PDB file of N, CA and C in Angstrom:
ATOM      1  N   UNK A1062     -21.426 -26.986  -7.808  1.00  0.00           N
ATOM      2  CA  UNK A1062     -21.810 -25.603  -7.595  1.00  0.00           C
ATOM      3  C   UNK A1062     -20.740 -24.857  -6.770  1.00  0.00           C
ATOM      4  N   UNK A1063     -20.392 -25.371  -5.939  1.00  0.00           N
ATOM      5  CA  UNK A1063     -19.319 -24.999  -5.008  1.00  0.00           C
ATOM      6  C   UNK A1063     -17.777 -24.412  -6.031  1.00  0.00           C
ATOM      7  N   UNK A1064     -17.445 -25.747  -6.477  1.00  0.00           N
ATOM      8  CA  UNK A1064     -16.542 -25.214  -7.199  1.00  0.00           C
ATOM      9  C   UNK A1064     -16.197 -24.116  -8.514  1.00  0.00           C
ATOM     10  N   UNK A1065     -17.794 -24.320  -8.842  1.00  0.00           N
ATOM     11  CA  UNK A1065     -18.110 -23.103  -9.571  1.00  0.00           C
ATOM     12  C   UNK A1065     -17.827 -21.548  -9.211  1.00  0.00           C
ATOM     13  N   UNK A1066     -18.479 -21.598  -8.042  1.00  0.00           N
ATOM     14  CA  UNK A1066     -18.408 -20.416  -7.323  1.00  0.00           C
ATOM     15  C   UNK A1066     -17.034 -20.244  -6.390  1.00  0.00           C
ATOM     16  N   UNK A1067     -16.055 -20.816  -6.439  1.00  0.00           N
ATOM     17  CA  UNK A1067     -14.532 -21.127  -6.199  1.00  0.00           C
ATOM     18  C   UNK A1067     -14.079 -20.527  -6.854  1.00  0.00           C
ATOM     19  N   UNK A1068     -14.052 -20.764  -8.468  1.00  0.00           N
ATOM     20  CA  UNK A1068     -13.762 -20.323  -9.833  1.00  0.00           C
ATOM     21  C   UNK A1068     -13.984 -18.932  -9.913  1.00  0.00           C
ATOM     22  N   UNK A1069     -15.171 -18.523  -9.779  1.00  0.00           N
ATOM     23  CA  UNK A1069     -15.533 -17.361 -10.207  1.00  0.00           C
ATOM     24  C   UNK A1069     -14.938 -16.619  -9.167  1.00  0.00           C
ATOM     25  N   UNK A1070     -15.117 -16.255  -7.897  1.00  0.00           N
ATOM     26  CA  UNK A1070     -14.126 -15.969  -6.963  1.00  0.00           C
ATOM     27  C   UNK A1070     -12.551 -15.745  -7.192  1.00  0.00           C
ATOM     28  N   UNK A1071     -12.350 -16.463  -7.274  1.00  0.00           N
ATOM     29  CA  UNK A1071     -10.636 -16.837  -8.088  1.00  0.00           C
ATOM     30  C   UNK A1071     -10.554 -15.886  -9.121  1.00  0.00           C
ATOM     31  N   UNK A1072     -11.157 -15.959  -9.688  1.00  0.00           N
ATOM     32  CA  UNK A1072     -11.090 -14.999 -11.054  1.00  0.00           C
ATOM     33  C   UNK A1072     -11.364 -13.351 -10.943  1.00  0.00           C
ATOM     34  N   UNK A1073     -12.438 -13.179  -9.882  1.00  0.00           N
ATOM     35  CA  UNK A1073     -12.630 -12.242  -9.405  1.00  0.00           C
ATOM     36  C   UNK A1073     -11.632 -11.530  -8.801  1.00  0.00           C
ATOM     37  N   UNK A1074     -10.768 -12.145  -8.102  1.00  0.00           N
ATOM     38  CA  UNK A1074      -9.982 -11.518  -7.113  1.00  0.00           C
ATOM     39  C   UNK A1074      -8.492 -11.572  -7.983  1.00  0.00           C
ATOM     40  N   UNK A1075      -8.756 -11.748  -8.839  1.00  0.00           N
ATOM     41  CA  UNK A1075      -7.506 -11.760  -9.642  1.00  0.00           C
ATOM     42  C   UNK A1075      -7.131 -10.503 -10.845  1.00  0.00           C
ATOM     43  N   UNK A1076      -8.682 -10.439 -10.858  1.00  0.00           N
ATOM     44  CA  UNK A1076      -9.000  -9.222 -12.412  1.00  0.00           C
ATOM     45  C   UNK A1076      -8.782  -8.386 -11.639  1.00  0.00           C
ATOM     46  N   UNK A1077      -8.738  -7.993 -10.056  1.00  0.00           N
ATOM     47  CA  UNK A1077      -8.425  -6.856 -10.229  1.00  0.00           C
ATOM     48  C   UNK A1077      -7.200  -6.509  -8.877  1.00  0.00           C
ATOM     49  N   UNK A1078      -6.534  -7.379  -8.755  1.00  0.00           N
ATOM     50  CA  UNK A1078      -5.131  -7.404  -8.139  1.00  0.00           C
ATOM     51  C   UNK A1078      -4.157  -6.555  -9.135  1.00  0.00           C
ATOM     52  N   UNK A1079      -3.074  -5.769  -7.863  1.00  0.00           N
ATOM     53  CA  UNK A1079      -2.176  -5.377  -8.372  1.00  0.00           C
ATOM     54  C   UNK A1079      -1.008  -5.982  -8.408  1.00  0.00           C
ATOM     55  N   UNK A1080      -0.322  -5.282  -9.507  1.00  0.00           N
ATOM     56  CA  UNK A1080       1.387  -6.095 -10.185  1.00  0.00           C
ATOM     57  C   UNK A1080       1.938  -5.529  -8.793  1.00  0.00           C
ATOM     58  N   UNK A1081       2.205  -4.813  -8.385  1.00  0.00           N
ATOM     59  CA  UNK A1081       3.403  -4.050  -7.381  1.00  0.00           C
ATOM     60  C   UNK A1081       3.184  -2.501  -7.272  1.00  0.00           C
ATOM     61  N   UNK A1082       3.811  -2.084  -6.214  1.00  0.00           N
ATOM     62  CA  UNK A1082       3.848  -0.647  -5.821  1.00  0.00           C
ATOM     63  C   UNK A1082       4.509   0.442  -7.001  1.00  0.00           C
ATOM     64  N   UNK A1083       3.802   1.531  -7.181  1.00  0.00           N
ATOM     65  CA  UNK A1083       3.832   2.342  -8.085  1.00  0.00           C
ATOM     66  C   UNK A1083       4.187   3.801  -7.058  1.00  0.00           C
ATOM     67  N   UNK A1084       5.060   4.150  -7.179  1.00  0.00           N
ATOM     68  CA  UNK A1084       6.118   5.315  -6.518  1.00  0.00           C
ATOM     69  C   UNK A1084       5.626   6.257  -7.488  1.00  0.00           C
ATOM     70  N   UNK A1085       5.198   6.712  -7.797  1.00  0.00           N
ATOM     71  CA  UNK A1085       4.529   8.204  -9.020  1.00  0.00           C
ATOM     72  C   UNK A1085       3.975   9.100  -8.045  1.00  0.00           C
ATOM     73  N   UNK A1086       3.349   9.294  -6.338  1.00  0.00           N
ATOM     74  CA  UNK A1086       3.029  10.401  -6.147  1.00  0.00           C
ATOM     75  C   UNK A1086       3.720  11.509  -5.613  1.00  0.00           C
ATOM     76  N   UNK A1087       3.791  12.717  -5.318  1.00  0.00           N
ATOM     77  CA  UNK A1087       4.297  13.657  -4.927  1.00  0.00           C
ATOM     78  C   UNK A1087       3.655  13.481  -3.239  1.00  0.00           C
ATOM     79  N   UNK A1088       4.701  13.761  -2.350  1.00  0.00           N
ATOM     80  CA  UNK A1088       4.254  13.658  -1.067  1.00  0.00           C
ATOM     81  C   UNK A1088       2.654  14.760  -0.838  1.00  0.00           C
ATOM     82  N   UNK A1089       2.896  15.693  -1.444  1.00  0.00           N
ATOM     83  CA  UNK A1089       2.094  17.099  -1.213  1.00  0.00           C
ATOM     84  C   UNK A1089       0.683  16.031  -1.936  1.00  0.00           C
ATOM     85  N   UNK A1090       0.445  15.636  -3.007  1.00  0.00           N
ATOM     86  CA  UNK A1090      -0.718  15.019  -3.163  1.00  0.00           C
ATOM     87  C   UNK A1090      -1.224  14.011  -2.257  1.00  0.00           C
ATOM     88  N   UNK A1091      -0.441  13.664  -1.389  1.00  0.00           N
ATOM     89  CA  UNK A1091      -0.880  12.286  -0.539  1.00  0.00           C
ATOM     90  C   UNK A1091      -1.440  12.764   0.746  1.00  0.00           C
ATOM     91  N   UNK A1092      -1.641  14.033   1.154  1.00  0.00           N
ATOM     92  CA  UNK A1092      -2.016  14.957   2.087  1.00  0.00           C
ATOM     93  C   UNK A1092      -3.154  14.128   2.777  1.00  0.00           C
ATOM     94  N   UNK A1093      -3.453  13.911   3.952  1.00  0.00           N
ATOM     95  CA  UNK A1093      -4.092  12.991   4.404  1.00  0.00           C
ATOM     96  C   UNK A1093      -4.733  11.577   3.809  1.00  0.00           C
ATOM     97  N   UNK A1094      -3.963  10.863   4.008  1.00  0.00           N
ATOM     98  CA  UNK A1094      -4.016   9.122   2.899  1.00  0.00           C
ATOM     99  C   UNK A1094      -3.092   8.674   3.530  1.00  0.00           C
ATOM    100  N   UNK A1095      -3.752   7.496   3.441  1.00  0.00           N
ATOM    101  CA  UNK A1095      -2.296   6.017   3.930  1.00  0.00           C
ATOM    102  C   UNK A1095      -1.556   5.618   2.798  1.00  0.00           C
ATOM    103  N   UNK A1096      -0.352   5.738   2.721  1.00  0.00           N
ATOM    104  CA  UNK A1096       1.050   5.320   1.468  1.00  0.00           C
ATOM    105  C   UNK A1096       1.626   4.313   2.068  1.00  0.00           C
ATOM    106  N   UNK A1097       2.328   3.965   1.513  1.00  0.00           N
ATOM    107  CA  UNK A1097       3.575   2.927   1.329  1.00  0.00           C
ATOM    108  C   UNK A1097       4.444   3.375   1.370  1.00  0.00           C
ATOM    109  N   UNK A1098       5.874   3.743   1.425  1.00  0.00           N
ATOM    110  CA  UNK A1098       6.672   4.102   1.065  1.00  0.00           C
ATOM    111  C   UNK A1098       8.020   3.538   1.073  1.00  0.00           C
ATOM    112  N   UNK A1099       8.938   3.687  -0.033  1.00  0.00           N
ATOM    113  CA  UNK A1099       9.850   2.856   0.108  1.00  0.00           C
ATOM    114  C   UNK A1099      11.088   3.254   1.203  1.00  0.00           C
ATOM    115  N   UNK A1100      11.740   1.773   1.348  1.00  0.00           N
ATOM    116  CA  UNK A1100      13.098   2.101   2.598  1.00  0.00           C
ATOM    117  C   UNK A1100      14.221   1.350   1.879  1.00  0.00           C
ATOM    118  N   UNK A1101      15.166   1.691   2.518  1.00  0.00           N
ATOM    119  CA  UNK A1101      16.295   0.880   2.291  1.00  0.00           C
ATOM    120  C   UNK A1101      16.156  -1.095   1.609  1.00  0.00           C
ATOM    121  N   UNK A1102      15.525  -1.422   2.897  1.00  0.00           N
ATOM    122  CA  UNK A1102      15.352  -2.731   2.162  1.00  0.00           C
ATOM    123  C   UNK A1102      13.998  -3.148   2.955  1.00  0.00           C
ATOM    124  N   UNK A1103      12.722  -2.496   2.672  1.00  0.00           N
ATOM    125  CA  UNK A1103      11.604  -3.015   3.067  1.00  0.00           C
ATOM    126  C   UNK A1103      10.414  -1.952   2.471  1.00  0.00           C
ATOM    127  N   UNK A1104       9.250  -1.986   2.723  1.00  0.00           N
ATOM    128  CA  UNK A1104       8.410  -0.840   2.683  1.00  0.00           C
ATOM    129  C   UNK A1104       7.922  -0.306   4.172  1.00  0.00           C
ATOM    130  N   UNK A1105       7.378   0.716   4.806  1.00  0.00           N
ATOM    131  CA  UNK A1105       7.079   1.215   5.400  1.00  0.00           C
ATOM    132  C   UNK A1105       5.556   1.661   5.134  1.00  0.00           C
ATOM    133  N   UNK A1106       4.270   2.051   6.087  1.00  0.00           N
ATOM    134  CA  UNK A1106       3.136   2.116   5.717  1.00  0.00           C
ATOM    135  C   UNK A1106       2.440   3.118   6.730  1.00  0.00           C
ATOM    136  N   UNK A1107       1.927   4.270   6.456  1.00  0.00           N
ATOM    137  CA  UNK A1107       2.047   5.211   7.429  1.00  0.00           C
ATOM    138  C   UNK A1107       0.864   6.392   6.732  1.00  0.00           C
ATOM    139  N   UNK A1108       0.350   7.370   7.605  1.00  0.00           N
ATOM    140  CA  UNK A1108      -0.418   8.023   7.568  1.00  0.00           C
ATOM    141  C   UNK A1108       0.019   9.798   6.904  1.00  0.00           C
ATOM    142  N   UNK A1109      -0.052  10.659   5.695  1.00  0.00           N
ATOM    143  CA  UNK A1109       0.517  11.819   5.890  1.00  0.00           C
ATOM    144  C   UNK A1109      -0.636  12.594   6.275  1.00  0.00           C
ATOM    145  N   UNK A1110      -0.156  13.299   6.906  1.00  0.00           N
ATOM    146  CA  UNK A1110      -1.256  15.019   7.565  1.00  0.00           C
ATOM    147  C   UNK A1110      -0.301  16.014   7.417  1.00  0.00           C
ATOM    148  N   UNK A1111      -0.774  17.419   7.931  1.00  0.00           N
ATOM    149  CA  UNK A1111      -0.203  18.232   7.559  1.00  0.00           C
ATOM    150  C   UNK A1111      -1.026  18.951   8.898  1.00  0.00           C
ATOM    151  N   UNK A1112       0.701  19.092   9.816  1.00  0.00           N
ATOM    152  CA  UNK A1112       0.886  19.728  10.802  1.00  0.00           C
ATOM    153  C   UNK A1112       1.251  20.733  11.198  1.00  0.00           C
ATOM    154  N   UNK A1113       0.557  21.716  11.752  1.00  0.00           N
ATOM    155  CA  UNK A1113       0.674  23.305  11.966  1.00  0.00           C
ATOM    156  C   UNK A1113       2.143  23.872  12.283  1.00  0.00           C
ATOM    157  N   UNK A1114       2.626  23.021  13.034  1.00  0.00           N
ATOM    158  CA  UNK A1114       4.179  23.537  12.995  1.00  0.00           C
ATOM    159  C   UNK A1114       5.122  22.607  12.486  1.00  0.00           C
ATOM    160  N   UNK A1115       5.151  21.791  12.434  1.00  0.00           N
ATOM    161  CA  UNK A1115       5.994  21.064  11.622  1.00  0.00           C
ATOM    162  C   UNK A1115       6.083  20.616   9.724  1.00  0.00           C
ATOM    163  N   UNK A1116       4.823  21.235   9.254  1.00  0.00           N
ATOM    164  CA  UNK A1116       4.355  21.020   7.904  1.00  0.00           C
ATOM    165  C   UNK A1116       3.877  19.741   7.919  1.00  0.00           C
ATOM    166  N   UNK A1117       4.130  19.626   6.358  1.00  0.00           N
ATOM    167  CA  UNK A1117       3.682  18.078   5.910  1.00  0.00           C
ATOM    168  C   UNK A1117       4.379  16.825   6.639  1.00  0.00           C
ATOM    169  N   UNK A1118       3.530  16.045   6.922  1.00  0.00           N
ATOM    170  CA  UNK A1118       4.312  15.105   8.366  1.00  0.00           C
ATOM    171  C   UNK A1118       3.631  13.274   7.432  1.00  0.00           C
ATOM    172  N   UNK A1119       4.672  12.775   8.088  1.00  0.00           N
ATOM    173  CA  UNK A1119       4.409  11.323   7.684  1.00  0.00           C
ATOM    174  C   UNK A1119       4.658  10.611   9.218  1.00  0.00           C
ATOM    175  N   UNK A1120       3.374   9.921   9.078  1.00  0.00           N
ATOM    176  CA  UNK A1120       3.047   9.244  10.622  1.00  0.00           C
ATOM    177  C   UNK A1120       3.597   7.755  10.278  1.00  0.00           C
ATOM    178  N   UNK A1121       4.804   7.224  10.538  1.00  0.00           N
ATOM    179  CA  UNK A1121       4.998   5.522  10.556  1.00  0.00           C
ATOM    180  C   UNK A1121       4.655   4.598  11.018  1.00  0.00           C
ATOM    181  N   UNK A1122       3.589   4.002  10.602  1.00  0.00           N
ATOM    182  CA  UNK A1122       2.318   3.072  11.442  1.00  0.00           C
ATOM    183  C   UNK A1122       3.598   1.854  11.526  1.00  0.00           C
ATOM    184  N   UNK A1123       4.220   1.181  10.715  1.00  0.00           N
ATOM    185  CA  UNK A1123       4.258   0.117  10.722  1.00  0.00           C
ATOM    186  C   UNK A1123       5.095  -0.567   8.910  1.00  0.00           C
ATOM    187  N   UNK A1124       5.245  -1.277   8.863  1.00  0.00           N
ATOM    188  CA  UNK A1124       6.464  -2.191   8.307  1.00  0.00           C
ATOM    189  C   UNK A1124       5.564  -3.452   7.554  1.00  0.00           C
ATOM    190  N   UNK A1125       5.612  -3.332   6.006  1.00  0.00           N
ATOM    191  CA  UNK A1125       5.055  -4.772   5.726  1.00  0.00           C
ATOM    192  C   UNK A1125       6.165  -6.123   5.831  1.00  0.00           C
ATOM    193  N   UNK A1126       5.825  -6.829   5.912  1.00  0.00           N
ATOM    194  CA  UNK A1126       6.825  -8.254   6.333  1.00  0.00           C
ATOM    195  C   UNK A1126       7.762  -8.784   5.243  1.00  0.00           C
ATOM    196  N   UNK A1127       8.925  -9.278   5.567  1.00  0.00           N
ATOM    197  CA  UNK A1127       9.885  -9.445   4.188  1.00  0.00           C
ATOM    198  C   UNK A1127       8.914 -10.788   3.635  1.00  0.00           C
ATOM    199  N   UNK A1128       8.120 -11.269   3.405  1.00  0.00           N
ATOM    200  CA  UNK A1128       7.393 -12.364   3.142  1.00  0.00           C
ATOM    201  C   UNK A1128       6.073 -11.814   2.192  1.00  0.00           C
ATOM    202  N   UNK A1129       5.540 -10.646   2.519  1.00  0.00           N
ATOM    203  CA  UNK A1129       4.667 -10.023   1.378  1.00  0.00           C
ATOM    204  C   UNK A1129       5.750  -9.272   0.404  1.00  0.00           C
ATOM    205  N   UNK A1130       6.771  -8.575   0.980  1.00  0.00           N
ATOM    206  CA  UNK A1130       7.336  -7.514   0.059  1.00  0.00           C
ATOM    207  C   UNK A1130       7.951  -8.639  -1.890  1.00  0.00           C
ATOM    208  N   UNK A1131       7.942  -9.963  -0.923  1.00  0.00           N
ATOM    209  CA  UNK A1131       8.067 -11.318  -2.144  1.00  0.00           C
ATOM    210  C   UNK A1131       7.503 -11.394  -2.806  1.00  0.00           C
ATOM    211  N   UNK A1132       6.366 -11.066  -2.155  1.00  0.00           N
ATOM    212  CA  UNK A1132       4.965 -11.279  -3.269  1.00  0.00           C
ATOM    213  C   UNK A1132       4.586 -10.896  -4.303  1.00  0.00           C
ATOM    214  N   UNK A1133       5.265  -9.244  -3.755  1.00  0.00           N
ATOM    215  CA  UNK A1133       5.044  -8.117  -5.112  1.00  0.00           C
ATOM    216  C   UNK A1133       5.782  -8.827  -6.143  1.00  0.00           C
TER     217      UNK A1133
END
């Protein structure tokens, strides 16, 4: 039973995993949402808002690890 429900799990979490990062939005659509975004040689992961004097702003939370960016 166990391994049954291993299986199905497994399978579950698989149907609906993604291939890799998809770069298609326009910053202006991402208007408050957490993105990804690409860098030189890593991704970056950060918050956009849209700030009264500075405009559309991207907040840089943080850096995924060269060890997931493999994964993709």
């Amino acid at each position: 039973m166990r391994f049954l429900t291993a299986l199905l799990l497994l399978y579950a979490t698989t149907i609906n995993a993604q291939n890799g990062f998809k770069f298609d939005q326009r910053m202006l659509d991402c208007e408050n949402k957490w993105i990804v975004a690409s860098t030189d040689s890593s991704y970056a992961y950060g918050f956009v808002y849209l700030d009264n004097s500075a405009g559309l702003t991207l907040s840089v939370e943080g850096s995924l690890p060269w060890m997931m960016i493999n994964l993709l």
